[in-house]
């Protein structure tokens, strides 16, 4: 599948938090990975002002495009709105709202990080949809835009043509989710490995870790999960994982849910579906064989869970990501 162009909205003035969130999509989509996919994404830095540069604390960022170019992009990223929009309920700059509406009408995929959701909301792109932002700003977003179903508990929300994420590193989870959609699970996993981050954190994972759970035994928990990933084709139970982590099943359940936002059985299913995706992309094995190797059991079971989690059938997924000769 084609990677396409990504327009990253760069404000004329920004600070360190904004730079971090600008840097995430820039790193994912702006660094070619020819051994993983060629061509890679084409990143456009689209400035919001008449100047071709954005200024931060002690540096200048030169932009290559302006807001007029946003309408031609395949994907548009917004990770910023002026501070007065949040603090003083000032309007989102009308030129940004207009650019987002035109891009969406032209078929672009519109993506926000953190408070960028306020720009999508001002453009009317979130009305009647589920959306998220950084948990510190979700209550205000819901108050100002009652037509939006604001979810403050998740890392990101995928509504197809419009996607929103929480702040900071949740934006990286969403970027890898997009790479997984566009270029396949293998490419996304390899890119995550190069960036030394988890290959896949589902959007449903909680933004806020339960700090009431003491952070002990974290190494044994991760060790047990790594052990399970090498045995997904085996009939694993919660007792097996808890025993490997040297915990009681109840303690293991609680710690895994606090760490990942999901239950042990759902974690296993997520890992098995991801394994099936990688096998569909990289082998010519039958769906029945892949179902066995991924631990899902039968081809019918694989089709059921694949359709529910990935949104398509295993055979259609394989056709979307043909193997290289």
GROMACS .gro file of C-alpha atoms in nm:
model
  325
    1UNK     CA    1   0.000   0.000   0.000
    2UNK     CA    2   0.110   0.357  -0.062
    3UNK     CA    3   0.247   0.558   0.230
    4UNK     CA    4   0.149   0.897   0.086
    5UNK     CA    5   0.213   1.252   0.200
    6UNK     CA    6   0.187   1.376   0.559
    7UNK     CA    7   0.130   1.747   0.628
    8UNK     CA    8   0.254   1.841   0.976
    9UNK     CA    9   0.114   2.175   1.095
   10UNK     CA   10   0.397   2.385   1.240
   11UNK     CA   11   0.295   2.696   1.441
   12UNK     CA   12   0.486   3.018   1.391
   13UNK     CA   13   0.586   3.012   1.759
   14UNK     CA   14   0.610   2.706   1.982
   15UNK     CA   15   0.768   2.586   2.304
   16UNK     CA   16   0.936   2.271   2.429
   17UNK     CA   17   0.619   2.059   2.483
   18UNK     CA   18   0.504   2.146   2.131
   19UNK     CA   19   0.846   2.060   1.993
   20UNK     CA   20   0.827   1.715   2.150
   21UNK     CA   21   0.491   1.645   1.990
   22UNK     CA   22   0.601   1.792   1.657
   23UNK     CA   23   0.910   1.573   1.670
   24UNK     CA   24   0.713   1.249   1.701
   25UNK     CA   25   0.540   1.252   1.359
   26UNK     CA   26   0.850   1.412   1.209
   27UNK     CA   27   1.062   1.118   1.328
   28UNK     CA   28   0.813   0.853   1.216
   29UNK     CA   29   0.710   0.993   0.880
   30UNK     CA   30   1.007   1.214   0.792
   31UNK     CA   31   1.291   0.961   0.818
   32UNK     CA   32   1.308   0.732   0.512
   33UNK     CA   33   1.323   0.359   0.582
   34UNK     CA   34   1.399   0.220   0.234
   35UNK     CA   35   1.471  -0.131   0.360
   36UNK     CA   36   1.125  -0.146   0.520
   37UNK     CA   37   0.918   0.030   0.256
   38UNK     CA   38   1.016   0.223  -0.054
   39UNK     CA   39   0.884   0.482  -0.112
   40UNK     CA   40   0.841   0.595   0.248
   41UNK     CA   41   0.613   0.880   0.354
   42UNK     CA   42   0.664   1.230   0.216
   43UNK     CA   43   0.664   1.476   0.507
   44UNK     CA   44   0.556   1.836   0.454
   45UNK     CA   45   0.625   2.092   0.728
   46UNK     CA   46   0.336   2.335   0.684
   47UNK     CA   47   0.379   2.670   0.858
   48UNK     CA   48   0.076   2.857   0.992
   49UNK     CA   49   0.208   3.206   0.924
   50UNK     CA   50   0.327   3.402   0.623
   51UNK     CA   51   0.686   3.333   0.727
   52UNK     CA   52   0.861   3.013   0.622
   53UNK     CA   53   0.994   2.951   0.969
   54UNK     CA   54   0.875   2.861   1.316
   55UNK     CA   55   1.061   2.977   1.621
   56UNK     CA   56   1.122   2.789   1.944
   57UNK     CA   57   1.340   2.844   2.249
   58UNK     CA   58   1.682   2.913   2.101
   59UNK     CA   59   1.630   2.777   1.749
   60UNK     CA   60   1.446   2.829   1.421
   61UNK     CA   61   1.260   2.564   1.221
   62UNK     CA   62   1.229   2.624   0.847
   63UNK     CA   63   0.903   2.500   0.697
   64UNK     CA   64   0.872   2.372   0.343
   65UNK     CA   65   0.502   2.437   0.285
   66UNK     CA   66   0.218   2.662   0.397
   67UNK     CA   67  -0.142   2.605   0.499
   68UNK     CA   68  -0.251   2.630   0.136
   69UNK     CA   69  -0.068   2.302   0.071
   70UNK     CA   70  -0.251   2.111   0.345
   71UNK     CA   71  -0.549   2.047   0.118
   72UNK     CA   72  -0.332   1.831  -0.110
   73UNK     CA   73  -0.195   1.599   0.162
   74UNK     CA   74  -0.304   1.241   0.225
   75UNK     CA   75  -0.270   1.279   0.604
   76UNK     CA   76  -0.278   1.598   0.811
   77UNK     CA   77  -0.131   1.618   1.164
   78UNK     CA   78  -0.230   1.886   1.415
   79UNK     CA   79  -0.057   1.882   1.752
   80UNK     CA   80  -0.107   2.245   1.853
   81UNK     CA   81  -0.347   2.531   1.906
   82UNK     CA   82  -0.254   2.874   2.047
   83UNK     CA   83  -0.243   2.882   2.427
   84UNK     CA   84  -0.519   3.143   2.440
   85UNK     CA   85  -0.758   2.891   2.281
   86UNK     CA   86  -0.726   2.674   2.591
   87UNK     CA   87  -0.678   2.943   2.856
   88UNK     CA   88  -0.911   3.218   2.732
   89UNK     CA   89  -1.152   3.031   2.501
   90UNK     CA   90  -1.020   3.230   2.206
   91UNK     CA   91  -1.121   3.098   1.861
   92UNK     CA   92  -0.894   2.860   1.677
   93UNK     CA   93  -0.724   3.055   1.393
   94UNK     CA   94  -0.978   3.060   1.108
   95UNK     CA   95  -0.714   2.989   0.844
   96UNK     CA   96  -0.628   2.663   1.024
   97UNK     CA   97  -0.996   2.568   1.055
   98UNK     CA   98  -1.049   2.637   0.685
   99UNK     CA   99  -0.743   2.434   0.584
  100UNK     CA  100  -0.859   2.133   0.788
  101UNK     CA  101  -1.209   2.144   0.643
  102UNK     CA  102  -1.080   2.166   0.288
  103UNK     CA  103  -0.831   1.885   0.342
  104UNK     CA  104  -1.100   1.661   0.492
  105UNK     CA  105  -1.340   1.739   0.209
  106UNK     CA  106  -1.061   1.646  -0.031
  107UNK     CA  107  -1.031   1.302   0.130
  108UNK     CA  108  -0.739   1.356   0.368
  109UNK     CA  109  -0.702   1.161   0.691
  110UNK     CA  110  -0.703   1.419   0.973
  111UNK     CA  111  -0.506   1.340   1.289
  112UNK     CA  112  -0.463   1.532   1.614
  113UNK     CA  113  -0.231   1.496   1.911
  114UNK     CA  114  -0.309   1.639   2.254
  115UNK     CA  115  -0.476   1.983   2.227
  116UNK     CA  116  -0.477   1.958   1.847
  117UNK     CA  117  -0.820   1.804   1.902
  118UNK     CA  118  -0.950   2.155   1.971
  119UNK     CA  119  -0.868   2.250   1.612
  120UNK     CA  120  -1.050   1.945   1.477
  121UNK     CA  121  -1.345   2.028   1.703
  122UNK     CA  122  -1.355   2.387   1.579
  123UNK     CA  123  -1.364   2.257   1.222
  124UNK     CA  124  -1.665   2.041   1.309
  125UNK     CA  125  -1.477   1.721   1.223
  126UNK     CA  126  -1.542   1.559   1.562
  127UNK     CA  127  -1.916   1.624   1.590
  128UNK     CA  128  -2.100   1.300   1.655
  129UNK     CA  129  -1.772   1.112   1.690
  130UNK     CA  130  -1.569   0.965   1.972
  131UNK     CA  131  -1.242   1.150   2.040
  132UNK     CA  132  -0.971   1.201   2.299
  133UNK     CA  133  -0.696   1.443   2.400
  134UNK     CA  134  -0.455   1.473   2.692
  135UNK     CA  135  -0.652   1.387   3.006
  136UNK     CA  136  -0.577   1.732   3.151
  137UNK     CA  137  -0.776   1.893   2.866
  138UNK     CA  138  -1.055   1.643   2.796
  139UNK     CA  139  -1.307   1.786   3.045
  140UNK     CA  140  -1.279   2.131   2.889
  141UNK     CA  141  -1.306   1.984   2.539
  142UNK     CA  142  -1.627   1.804   2.636
  143UNK     CA  143  -1.769   2.118   2.800
  144UNK     CA  144  -1.705   2.338   2.498
  145UNK     CA  145  -1.806   2.081   2.238
  146UNK     CA  146  -2.100   1.876   2.372
  147UNK     CA  147  -2.158   1.709   2.032
  148UNK     CA  148  -1.831   1.516   2.076
  149UNK     CA  149  -1.816   1.190   2.271
  150UNK     CA  150  -1.495   1.268   2.460
  151UNK     CA  151  -1.313   0.967   2.608
  152UNK     CA  152  -1.046   1.068   2.858
  153UNK     CA  153  -0.933   0.714   2.936
  154UNK     CA  154  -0.767   0.598   2.612
  155UNK     CA  155  -0.440   0.654   2.427
  156UNK     CA  156  -0.600   0.721   2.091
  157UNK     CA  157  -0.926   0.691   1.899
  158UNK     CA  158  -0.949   0.579   1.536
  159UNK     CA  159  -1.267   0.696   1.364
  160UNK     CA  160  -1.142   0.609   1.016
  161UNK     CA  161  -1.086   0.942   0.844
  162UNK     CA  162  -1.040   1.131   1.172
  163UNK     CA  163  -0.809   1.016   1.453
  164UNK     CA  164  -0.723   1.174   1.787
  165UNK     CA  165  -0.465   1.089   2.052
  166UNK     CA  166  -0.368   1.186   2.403
  167UNK     CA  167  -0.059   1.396   2.456
  168UNK     CA  168   0.312   1.326   2.450
  169UNK     CA  169   0.408   0.963   2.382
  170UNK     CA  170   0.051   0.858   2.301
  171UNK     CA  171   0.111   1.041   1.974
  172UNK     CA  172   0.385   0.789   1.894
  173UNK     CA  173   0.143   0.503   1.957
  174UNK     CA  174  -0.098   0.661   1.710
  175UNK     CA  175   0.178   0.716   1.452
  176UNK     CA  176   0.279   0.350   1.471
  177UNK     CA  177  -0.088   0.255   1.444
  178UNK     CA  178  -0.106   0.451   1.118
  179UNK     CA  179   0.211   0.286   0.986
  180UNK     CA  180   0.058  -0.050   1.074
  181UNK     CA  181  -0.253   0.042   0.876
  182UNK     CA  182  -0.064   0.179   0.578
  183UNK     CA  183   0.238  -0.050   0.548
  184UNK     CA  184   0.156  -0.353   0.760
  185UNK     CA  185   0.238  -0.503   1.098
  186UNK     CA  186   0.588  -0.615   1.004
  187UNK     CA  187   0.698  -0.266   0.899
  188UNK     CA  188   0.541  -0.106   1.207
  189UNK     CA  189   0.701  -0.359   1.441
  190UNK     CA  190   1.045  -0.317   1.283
  191UNK     CA  191   1.017   0.062   1.300
  192UNK     CA  192   0.914   0.043   1.667
  193UNK     CA  193   1.210  -0.181   1.736
  194UNK     CA  194   1.444   0.077   1.581
  195UNK     CA  195   1.285   0.347   1.795
  196UNK     CA  196   1.312   0.120   2.103
  197UNK     CA  197   0.943   0.143   2.189
  198UNK     CA  198   0.665  -0.117   2.220
  199UNK     CA  199   0.556  -0.238   1.878
  200UNK     CA  200   0.185  -0.202   1.945
  201UNK     CA  201  -0.008  -0.043   2.228
  202UNK     CA  202  -0.382  -0.061   2.149
  203UNK     CA  203  -0.567   0.268   2.156
  204UNK     CA  204  -0.792   0.135   2.432
  205UNK     CA  205  -0.501   0.128   2.676
  206UNK     CA  206  -0.545   0.370   2.965
  207UNK     CA  207  -0.372   0.710   2.957
  208UNK     CA  208  -0.321   0.707   3.332
  209UNK     CA  209  -0.132   0.430   3.510
  210UNK     CA  210  -0.273   0.335   3.850
  211UNK     CA  211  -0.006   0.469   4.084
  212UNK     CA  212  -0.165   0.290   4.378
  213UNK     CA  213  -0.008  -0.030   4.248
  214UNK     CA  214   0.353  -0.053   4.374
  215UNK     CA  215   0.598  -0.073   4.081
  216UNK     CA  216   0.769  -0.386   4.217
  217UNK     CA  217   0.810  -0.707   4.018
  218UNK     CA  218   0.806  -0.506   3.692
  219UNK     CA  219   1.101  -0.703   3.555
  220UNK     CA  220   0.938  -1.038   3.628
  221UNK     CA  221   0.616  -0.916   3.465
  222UNK     CA  222   0.796  -0.815   3.145
  223UNK     CA  223   0.996  -1.136   3.152
  224UNK     CA  224   0.674  -1.338   3.170
  225UNK     CA  225   0.524  -1.146   2.879
  226UNK     CA  226   0.837  -1.197   2.668
  227UNK     CA  227   0.824  -1.567   2.755
  228UNK     CA  228   0.460  -1.583   2.644
  229UNK     CA  229   0.534  -1.411   2.312
  230UNK     CA  230   0.764  -1.699   2.218
  231UNK     CA  231   0.491  -1.954   2.299
  232UNK     CA  232   0.177  -1.802   2.151
  233UNK     CA  233   0.104  -2.128   1.968
  234UNK     CA  234   0.074  -2.308   2.301
  235UNK     CA  235  -0.237  -2.318   2.525
  236UNK     CA  236  -0.136  -2.051   2.776
  237UNK     CA  237  -0.342  -1.967   3.085
  238UNK     CA  238  -0.333  -1.692   3.345
  239UNK     CA  239  -0.191  -1.945   3.589
  240UNK     CA  240   0.096  -2.019   3.346
  241UNK     CA  241   0.182  -1.650   3.312
  242UNK     CA  242   0.149  -1.582   3.684
  243UNK     CA  243   0.371  -1.878   3.768
  244UNK     CA  244   0.633  -1.751   3.522
  245UNK     CA  245   0.621  -1.408   3.688
  246UNK     CA  246   0.643  -1.564   4.035
  247UNK     CA  247   0.312  -1.405   4.136
  248UNK     CA  248  -0.028  -1.525   4.238
  249UNK     CA  249  -0.286  -1.517   3.954
  250UNK     CA  250  -0.472  -1.234   4.127
  251UNK     CA  251  -0.156  -1.024   4.166
  252UNK     CA  252  -0.051  -1.092   3.807
  253UNK     CA  253  -0.395  -0.992   3.678
  254UNK     CA  254  -0.386  -0.668   3.877
  255UNK     CA  255  -0.033  -0.572   3.777
  256UNK     CA  256  -0.084  -0.650   3.408
  257UNK     CA  257  -0.403  -0.446   3.397
  258UNK     CA  258  -0.231  -0.155   3.572
  259UNK     CA  259   0.063  -0.176   3.333
  260UNK     CA  260  -0.117  -0.232   3.002
  261UNK     CA  261  -0.478  -0.134   3.063
  262UNK     CA  262  -0.603  -0.477   2.956
  263UNK     CA  263  -0.669  -0.821   3.100
  264UNK     CA  264  -0.433  -1.119   3.054
  265UNK     CA  265  -0.672  -1.295   2.815
  266UNK     CA  266  -0.720  -0.983   2.604
  267UNK     CA  267  -0.344  -0.924   2.604
  268UNK     CA  268  -0.289  -1.278   2.472
  269UNK     CA  269  -0.552  -1.227   2.202
  270UNK     CA  270  -0.396  -0.896   2.093
  271UNK     CA  271  -0.054  -1.060   2.068
  272UNK     CA  272  -0.192  -1.356   1.873
  273UNK     CA  273  -0.372  -1.137   1.622
  274UNK     CA  274  -0.053  -0.933   1.577
  275UNK     CA  275   0.142  -1.256   1.519
  276UNK     CA  276  -0.116  -1.362   1.260
  277UNK     CA  277  -0.079  -1.026   1.083
  278UNK     CA  278   0.299  -1.068   1.061
  279UNK     CA  279   0.266  -1.424   0.927
  280UNK     CA  280   0.010  -1.318   0.666
  281UNK     CA  281   0.249  -1.049   0.546
  282UNK     CA  282   0.568  -1.254   0.547
  283UNK     CA  283   0.466  -1.610   0.451
  284UNK     CA  284   0.251  -1.804   0.207
  285UNK     CA  285   0.117  -2.030   0.482
  286UNK     CA  286  -0.252  -2.118   0.477
  287UNK     CA  287  -0.495  -1.935   0.705
  288UNK     CA  288  -0.548  -2.262   0.893
  289UNK     CA  289  -0.174  -2.302   0.954
  290UNK     CA  290  -0.138  -1.939   1.064
  291UNK     CA  291  -0.429  -1.982   1.304
  292UNK     CA  292  -0.240  -2.268   1.468
  293UNK     CA  293   0.096  -2.092   1.480
  294UNK     CA  294  -0.056  -1.780   1.633
  295UNK     CA  295  -0.244  -1.979   1.897
  296UNK     CA  296  -0.592  -1.880   1.780
  297UNK     CA  297  -0.675  -2.237   1.688
  298UNK     CA  298  -0.890  -2.270   1.377
  299UNK     CA  299  -0.927  -2.069   1.060
  300UNK     CA  300  -1.283  -1.976   1.162
  301UNK     CA  301  -1.162  -1.844   1.496
  302UNK     CA  302  -0.891  -1.644   1.322
  303UNK     CA  303  -1.140  -1.493   1.077
  304UNK     CA  304  -1.372  -1.399   1.362
  305UNK     CA  305  -1.108  -1.227   1.578
  306UNK     CA  306  -0.929  -1.075   1.278
  307UNK     CA  307  -1.246  -0.913   1.149
  308UNK     CA  308  -1.326  -0.781   1.496
  309UNK     CA  309  -0.981  -0.637   1.568
  310UNK     CA  310  -0.839  -0.550   1.225
  311UNK     CA  311  -1.163  -0.480   1.040
  312UNK     CA  312  -1.102  -0.712   0.747
  313UNK     CA  313  -1.058  -1.080   0.668
  314UNK     CA  314  -0.718  -1.255   0.676
  315UNK     CA  315  -0.725  -1.314   0.301
  316UNK     CA  316  -0.808  -0.951   0.222
  317UNK     CA  317  -0.538  -0.837   0.462
  318UNK     CA  318  -0.281  -1.057   0.286
  319UNK     CA  319  -0.377  -0.911  -0.052
  320UNK     CA  320  -0.334  -0.559   0.085
  321UNK     CA  321   0.025  -0.633   0.189
  322UNK     CA  322   0.172  -0.855  -0.083
  323UNK     CA  323   0.514  -1.007  -0.019
  324UNK     CA  324   0.810  -0.863  -0.205
  325UNK     CA  325   0.962  -1.102  -0.463
   0.00000   0.00000   0.00000
